[in-house]
Amino acid sequence: MVGRSSLPEGSLFLGFDSSTQSLKATVLNNELIVVASEIVNFDSELAHYKTQGGVYRDPSDDGHIFSPTIMWVEAFELLLEKLKPKISFSKVVAVSGSGQQHGSVYWKKGSHAVLSSLDPSKTLVSQLKDAFSTMDSPIWMDSSTTKQCREIENAVGGALELSKLTGSRAYERYTGPQIRKIYQTAPHVYEDTERISLVSSFMASILVGNYASIDETDGAGMNLMDINQRTWSKTALEATAPGLEEKLGKLAPAYAVAGRISPYFVERLQFEKNCLVIQWSGDNPNSLAGLTLNTPGDLAISLGTSDTVFGITTEAKPSLEGHVFPNPVEPDGYMVMLCYKNGSLTREDVRNRCAEKSWDVFNGYLEKTPPLNDGKLGFYYRDHEILPPLPVGFHRYTVENFNDATSNNLVEREVEEFDPPSEVRAIVEGQLLSMRGHAERFGMPNPPKRIIATGGASSNERILHSIAQIFGCPVFTVQRPDSASLGAALRAAHGWLCNEEGSFVPISCMYKGNLEKTSLGAKLAVAAGEGVEDKELLQKYTVLMRKRMEIEKRLVEKIGRAQAHGLLDFSSSSLSSCSPPRNLARALLFAGDLLRSNCGDLLRSQLLHYHLSAAKELSRAQVDCVATAATHNVNAYGQKEEGLTRRGRKVCISPPSRTQQLKDPKQKKPAVSASYHFENPVPEKESKLMKENMDEIYKKSARERVRGSIVQTESSVTSSTYSSGSSLSYSSSESEDKKQKHKRKQKKRRHQRDNSTSSTSFASDSASHTDSNGKCGRKMSLKNWKNTMWMPNMMFLLLSWSSWRHKSHLFAQRNDIIGELMPRRGEDVGARGIYQFCLDLMSLASSISLDRRLTALLQVCEWQPW
């Protein structure tokens, strides 16, 4: 009979887990008992990469989170070296592994030749450091691809259609949207890529010295695979990027053999040359295997960097929430999963703030606070959350009269903060109530027969006790919390057995009837309460869970990242009728409306992208104008700055003269009519006062610009040049002759510009223009600055407003707007005067209510020529 006894005597099976913060290894012997394990922590042991939690966070692109690809290679080498004194690699007959799901690696053209001919005398890092078309690997924590998600969903007929096709609607962390973003924003990287691997297939490729296939289970986390046919979906591929199928290679079952181990490891570490490398898969599928989760009705909760809830089913029923993957150890079955980004790192954040950075204190607070937390509910999002789709922020509510209330009359009240013990219980109960609510909505068993807990926090008895109370079922734990690497080692043995038999064999035959004699057995940690009080407590948790789901729904509708609630309508016909400069101004106004609205990210992303795209019907030069607006003069008509002259000095376009406007009606000052309705309009007196304060801010900022000589000018008409400093340095003691001479020169230059047929003639100076009344000097420079800097003014008004919002939940929208308006990433937008303007603006706002500062913002914007 095929089973554990079929495994070679004395053989070893090696399993890896390439997770977010570390790389782990677990070794099983032929009795399926753990004989060795090892770990490499990225932050501490590879500190030269300067990662935090194993990742980098891009400050210029909110939500963009990635890891250095080469760090994983170096960690792999280090882990093997640490394992060398513990085991004999020559006894390892099969290797498999787990990789954080959705992360991707981009092999450069020509890298296959390098991979297949690795020199055993050299390190992997030295040979693979130049093998990638980009050194940054997007990972599951990334949330910067909302635009690409919506594009892919629309291309296949909507979110639900994509879910039915691939097992999930489009999620920002999924590999398909990540690939599309690279294709759109870095086409040279995409073009230079010959193979795209997931983290799992990337590590397998190193082991076999060849490009390993993506396995079907991990491939389902890409929005690219047909979940029923288990092949790449042509429709999804075409919606993502051209020529993608060739770059992805073929799919393979999770139990298949990826190849024999590379000669590199045979010679360098003395692996047996016939050692098999079994397909690597994702971390959650491997955890399912390691937990021996094979009974419908059981659930697993993984408490790690991300928190996940998963189970098994025999039928795929994708929906708009949750994920469906092929079961990695049962070809005809499926795995269902919910994923939460804010897991252990968010719990640690609360521990550090409220529990003296001590888990003992944290657990003490959990023990001293009563279940239900006296009706205190907390929503804690250190990062943009996946489920529910909410941005960064913290929200706290107290449910009043909870002890004697029913589900029909509960009333919640939002509060600013909880006391530390209540905050600790609120984070734990809040996360678990969310898991239960979404699991029931997704169709998972209610209540489960049992829950198997894994991950780092599964060793916390107080958290396990809360799980049992909230779900109303017994909670089990496994001997080792690192179920992903344990599952990978078990899958290595299973893959070897399937290869030996020549066909698939059920994985359960390896441990059935003998589970407790292996390292795979689960033990009861917390029993389900059977008493009357326990049942009453479960009923109250059910009521509290429903109230939480109600509040959550309102939060998603108000500030959610994936809800569509219409607010302001600029039709395409009305927009297309505008001239390009007017389009751009109108798009900025529209952006202001979106920012102050309560609509969700889906609408905000779609409409903002549409209107900004329409605005970009401008010429390339005019789009460049947007990119440089924050550091250079841009006039109210969208005319571009010419950048640096051959002498290295900045030259700016002057505003079109009256003559030019008559010759070319398109250059007339565009008037955009936009109406705004506020629930609490600012009284006229207060509005006037606020305008005066804002005027003072403008003056201060303008003076800062003058002192810093930010604007330098060069005359293209005469041989005379004026610096911005000298053109503003006229004193009251100047002679009348000099003033009159200066006015005559100005008049002559204006006459030359007025008769010029080109709309792009250079300005002879930008800071000493005179107005129609002949005024000049500092006062005129202020007016000219306000008229010519409308673009950065608006951008920074939007920036400042988003910074005023509660905590930071609109930082994502802020950066989305800047990303759209400023295509050239990393360009300096911190001109000292503008920066000071923002600081002053935010200082002024500190004592003004939200509605009133928004009203003031738009009233200030009425100064601008659009």
PDB file of C-alpha atoms in Angstrom, residues 283-284 287-293 297-312 335-340 342-344 347 428-440 444-445 447-460 463-478 480-484 522 525:
ATOM      1  CA  ASP A 283       2.640  30.426   1.205  1.00  0.00           C
ATOM      2  CA  ASN A 284      -1.061  30.027   1.968  1.00  0.00           C
ATOM      3  CA  SER A 287       0.108  26.269   4.927  1.00  0.00           C
ATOM      4  CA  LEU A 288      -3.033  24.386   3.920  1.00  0.00           C
ATOM      5  CA  ALA A 289      -0.866  21.350   3.232  1.00  0.00           C
ATOM      6  CA  GLY A 290       1.159  21.742   6.425  1.00  0.00           C
ATOM      7  CA  LEU A 291      -1.999  21.975   8.540  1.00  0.00           C
ATOM      8  CA  THR A 292      -3.365  18.798   6.902  1.00  0.00           C
ATOM      9  CA  LEU A 293      -6.572  20.708   6.268  1.00  0.00           C
ATOM     10  CA  GLY A 297     -16.093  22.411   7.678  1.00  0.00           C
ATOM     11  CA  ASP A 298     -12.633  23.045   9.129  1.00  0.00           C
ATOM     12  CA  LEU A 299     -11.082  26.483   8.882  1.00  0.00           C
ATOM     13  CA  ALA A 300      -7.501  27.665   9.287  1.00  0.00           C
ATOM     14  CA  ILE A 301      -6.480  31.104  10.518  1.00  0.00           C
ATOM     15  CA  SER A 302      -2.938  32.193   9.793  1.00  0.00           C
ATOM     16  CA  LEU A 303      -1.780  35.057  12.022  1.00  0.00           C
ATOM     17  CA  GLY A 304       1.319  36.435  10.335  1.00  0.00           C
ATOM     18  CA  THR A 305       2.443  39.573   8.524  1.00  0.00           C
ATOM     19  CA  SER A 306      -0.882  39.193   6.771  1.00  0.00           C
ATOM     20  CA  ASP A 307      -3.817  37.458   8.409  1.00  0.00           C
ATOM     21  CA  THR A 308      -5.650  34.871   6.326  1.00  0.00           C
ATOM     22  CA  VAL A 309      -8.685  32.672   6.776  1.00  0.00           C
ATOM     23  CA  PHE A 310      -8.924  29.638   4.496  1.00  0.00           C
ATOM     24  CA  GLY A 311     -10.656  26.340   4.009  1.00  0.00           C
ATOM     25  CA  ILE A 312     -11.373  23.767   1.295  1.00  0.00           C
ATOM     26  CA  MET A 335      -9.094  26.354  -1.648  1.00  0.00           C
ATOM     27  CA  VAL A 336     -11.084  29.413  -0.529  1.00  0.00           C
ATOM     28  CA  MET A 337      -9.386  32.279   1.259  1.00  0.00           C
ATOM     29  CA  LEU A 338      -9.822  35.726   2.778  1.00  0.00           C
ATOM     30  CA  CYS A 339      -6.759  37.940   3.163  1.00  0.00           C
ATOM     31  CA  TYR A 340      -6.092  40.903   5.467  1.00  0.00           C
ATOM     32  CA  ASN A 342      -3.064  44.508   8.511  1.00  0.00           C
ATOM     33  CA  GLY A 343      -1.951  41.556  10.575  1.00  0.00           C
ATOM     34  CA  SER A 344       0.955  41.147  12.966  1.00  0.00           C
ATOM     35  CA  ARG A 347      -0.892  44.362  16.327  1.00  0.00           C
ATOM     36  CA  VAL A 428      -7.681  41.787  18.641  1.00  0.00           C
ATOM     37  CA  GLU A 429     -11.474  41.575  18.737  1.00  0.00           C
ATOM     38  CA  GLY A 430     -11.835  43.923  15.779  1.00  0.00           C
ATOM     39  CA  GLN A 431      -9.656  41.762  13.542  1.00  0.00           C
ATOM     40  CA  LEU A 432     -11.396  38.548  14.584  1.00  0.00           C
ATOM     41  CA  LEU A 433     -14.916  39.974  14.249  1.00  0.00           C
ATOM     42  CA  SER A 434     -14.020  41.105  10.727  1.00  0.00           C
ATOM     43  CA  MET A 435     -12.749  37.609   9.902  1.00  0.00           C
ATOM     44  CA  ARG A 436     -15.937  36.009  11.147  1.00  0.00           C
ATOM     45  CA  GLY A 437     -18.219  38.477   9.373  1.00  0.00           C
ATOM     46  CA  HIS A 438     -16.518  38.139   5.995  1.00  0.00           C
ATOM     47  CA  ALA A 439     -16.098  34.363   6.320  1.00  0.00           C
ATOM     48  CA  GLU A 440     -19.841  33.953   6.859  1.00  0.00           C
ATOM     49  CA  MET A 444     -17.497  29.500   4.842  1.00  0.00           C
ATOM     50  CA  PRO A 445     -18.885  27.171   7.544  1.00  0.00           C
ATOM     51  CA  PRO A 447     -19.755  27.896  12.961  1.00  0.00           C
ATOM     52  CA  PRO A 448     -16.708  25.911  11.838  1.00  0.00           C
ATOM     53  CA  LYS A 449     -16.198  22.390  13.138  1.00  0.00           C
ATOM     54  CA  ARG A 450     -12.820  23.524  14.349  1.00  0.00           C
ATOM     55  CA  ILE A 451     -10.230  26.198  13.663  1.00  0.00           C
ATOM     56  CA  ILE A 452      -6.542  25.399  13.236  1.00  0.00           C
ATOM     57  CA  ALA A 453      -4.429  28.427  14.114  1.00  0.00           C
ATOM     58  CA  THR A 454      -0.957  28.978  12.705  1.00  0.00           C
ATOM     59  CA  GLY A 455       1.504  31.804  12.225  1.00  0.00           C
ATOM     60  CA  GLY A 456       3.562  33.665  14.810  1.00  0.00           C
ATOM     61  CA  ALA A 457       0.613  34.929  16.868  1.00  0.00           C
ATOM     62  CA  SER A 458      -0.837  31.409  17.167  1.00  0.00           C
ATOM     63  CA  SER A 459       1.486  30.930  20.136  1.00  0.00           C
ATOM     64  CA  ASN A 460      -0.403  33.661  22.037  1.00  0.00           C
ATOM     65  CA  ILE A 463      -5.537  35.574  21.230  1.00  0.00           C
ATOM     66  CA  LEU A 464      -6.480  31.901  20.789  1.00  0.00           C
ATOM     67  CA  HIS A 465      -8.992  32.249  23.620  1.00  0.00           C
ATOM     68  CA  SER A 466     -10.602  35.208  21.827  1.00  0.00           C
ATOM     69  CA  ILE A 467     -10.819  33.181  18.601  1.00  0.00           C
ATOM     70  CA  ALA A 468     -12.729  30.415  20.408  1.00  0.00           C
ATOM     71  CA  GLN A 469     -15.124  32.911  21.998  1.00  0.00           C
ATOM     72  CA  ILE A 470     -15.847  34.864  18.816  1.00  0.00           C
ATOM     73  CA  PHE A 471     -16.180  31.887  16.434  1.00  0.00           C
ATOM     74  CA  GLY A 472     -17.793  29.560  18.948  1.00  0.00           C
ATOM     75  CA  CYS A 473     -15.683  26.496  18.140  1.00  0.00           C
ATOM     76  CA  PRO A 474     -12.583  24.686  19.430  1.00  0.00           C
ATOM     77  CA  VAL A 475      -9.192  26.029  18.401  1.00  0.00           C
ATOM     78  CA  PHE A 476      -6.257  23.765  17.570  1.00  0.00           C
ATOM     79  CA  THR A 477      -2.613  24.572  16.993  1.00  0.00           C
ATOM     80  CA  VAL A 478       0.145  22.653  15.278  1.00  0.00           C
ATOM     81  CA  ARG A 480       5.269  24.404  14.710  1.00  0.00           C
ATOM     82  CA  PRO A 481       3.885  27.840  13.827  1.00  0.00           C
ATOM     83  CA  ASP A 482       5.825  27.942  10.512  1.00  0.00           C
ATOM     84  CA  SER A 483       3.249  25.839   8.676  1.00  0.00           C
ATOM     85  CA  ALA A 484       4.295  27.149   5.238  1.00  0.00           C
ATOM     86  CA  ALA A 522      -2.648  19.377  15.737  1.00  0.00           C
ATOM     87  CA  ALA A 525      -5.495  24.658  22.467  1.00  0.00           C
TER      88      ALA A 525
END
